[in-house]
C-alpha cells in the first residue's frame, strides 16, 4: 500500500507508541483487504463504549491511551454506553457498573471525542455529506450513512474506528470504492409497510436471506427516514448488510443497474411469519423504544399517544442527549414523564444491563432489538407496533 512520508513517520514510531500502534492496525487492515492507500475521513463513530461489552480490559486500554496523550484528529462520536450518563441512579443502574462506565467516558473525553453516545449520530450533530468518506462502527449507523445519506464507510470494529479517529484516515477498500457499492440481489416488496415494526420485520427477513449482500428494494411505496433506519438496522443485525438501495428512496438507487440480478419476492406471508418468529414472550414487563435511537418525530409520536394516559409498567424511549433536549423544549418529555415513561439518553436496551435490573420480557418495535435481546440480555421479546406495545403497559 502506498504511504505518504508523514504516514511512514507514524509507522516508524516517530509520533509515539500509541500512534504507531493504531496506524499499524490500519495498515494491516489495508493489506488484508487490498487497499491501495489511506484516505482522509470526515468523521468517525466509535463502538465498544458500554462497560457491559468491553469490561475491565477495554476500560484499562482506553485509560492507557488517554493517559499517553492520544487525541482524535476528526469529529468523533460514540456509540451508546451502558447507561444514561446523567440519570443512571434514578433509572436503577447498578453503582459499580456506573463507576466503570464513567471512567470509560472520561477516557474518551480526554482523547477529544464528543461524549454524545448515540447510534444515530447523524441526528445529533455528526452528519456526513453524500459521497464523503467516513469510518463508523455501529452497524445501523453504517447502514444509514451508506444507504440513506450516500456517505461511504465500511463496518468498522471499535479498534479500527478509534485508529481512524486518531490518525484521520482509513484504508481505501470495500464500500469506499464505486465497484463495491453495486447491488447483487433485488427484493420485490409486495406488501404495504405501515410502521417501523413492519420495516423492521422486512429488514430482519431480508438480512437473514441475503447475509452480507447488497439488496436493491423495489416496490416500497413510501418511507420516511425513521422507517429506513429501522429497515437498515434490522438487516445489519440479522444479516451483515452495510449498504442497501431502495428505488425512488435512496440516493444511489437511480444509478444502479439491476438487470440480470437474482430476484426475491417478499409478501405479507413472510412479514407475518417474521412477527411470529420474533415474538418469544407474551406480557412485556418493560417497553423500550428507540432502536436505533429515536428521532424527534418518533419521540413526538410517542408523546402524542401517551398524552393524558397512565402507564402501569415502565416505558423507555432511548435517544441522544440532543434529541432529548429538543423534546424537553417542545414539552414532549413532560407528557411522557407525566404518563410514567422515561426518555433515556446515551444507552439502549441491548448495551445496558437490563437483565440485572429485574426485567425478563421486553417489548420493542425494532427488528434489531428483537434480534439481539434474547442473546445479549436474556430477554423474551414482545415485537409489535407502538400502539399495541403501549396498550400492553397501560
Ligand atoms: Fe442503537 Fe442499541 Fe439499537 S446501539 S441500533 S439502540 S441495539
XYZ file of C-alpha atoms and ligand atoms in Angstrom, residues 79-80 118-120 138-141 233 289-293 318 347-351 366 368-369 372, ligand 1:
32
model
C -21.921 4.540 20.162
C -24.344 4.083 23.094
C -25.656 7.525 20.187
C -26.246 5.130 17.319
C -27.917 7.942 15.343
C -22.260 0.891 14.717
C -23.955 -1.340 12.167
C -27.249 0.598 11.915
C -25.400 3.915 11.604
C -30.787 -1.651 11.431
C -38.474 2.129 22.073
C -35.724 3.944 20.199
C -33.670 1.263 18.450
C -31.922 2.839 16.620
C -32.042 5.915 18.863
C -33.794 5.644 24.055
C -27.699 3.984 26.129
C -30.092 1.354 24.818
C -31.883 -1.849 25.722
C -29.125 -4.052 24.303
C -25.971 -2.472 25.733
C -37.356 -2.788 16.419
C -32.693 -5.199 15.509
C -33.555 -5.118 19.218
C -30.315 -9.174 19.993
Fe -28.740 1.544 18.709
Fe -28.744 -0.146 20.660
Fe -30.377 -0.480 18.678
S -26.979 0.704 19.707
S -29.312 0.377 16.946
S -30.418 1.231 20.102
S -29.275 -2.074 19.730
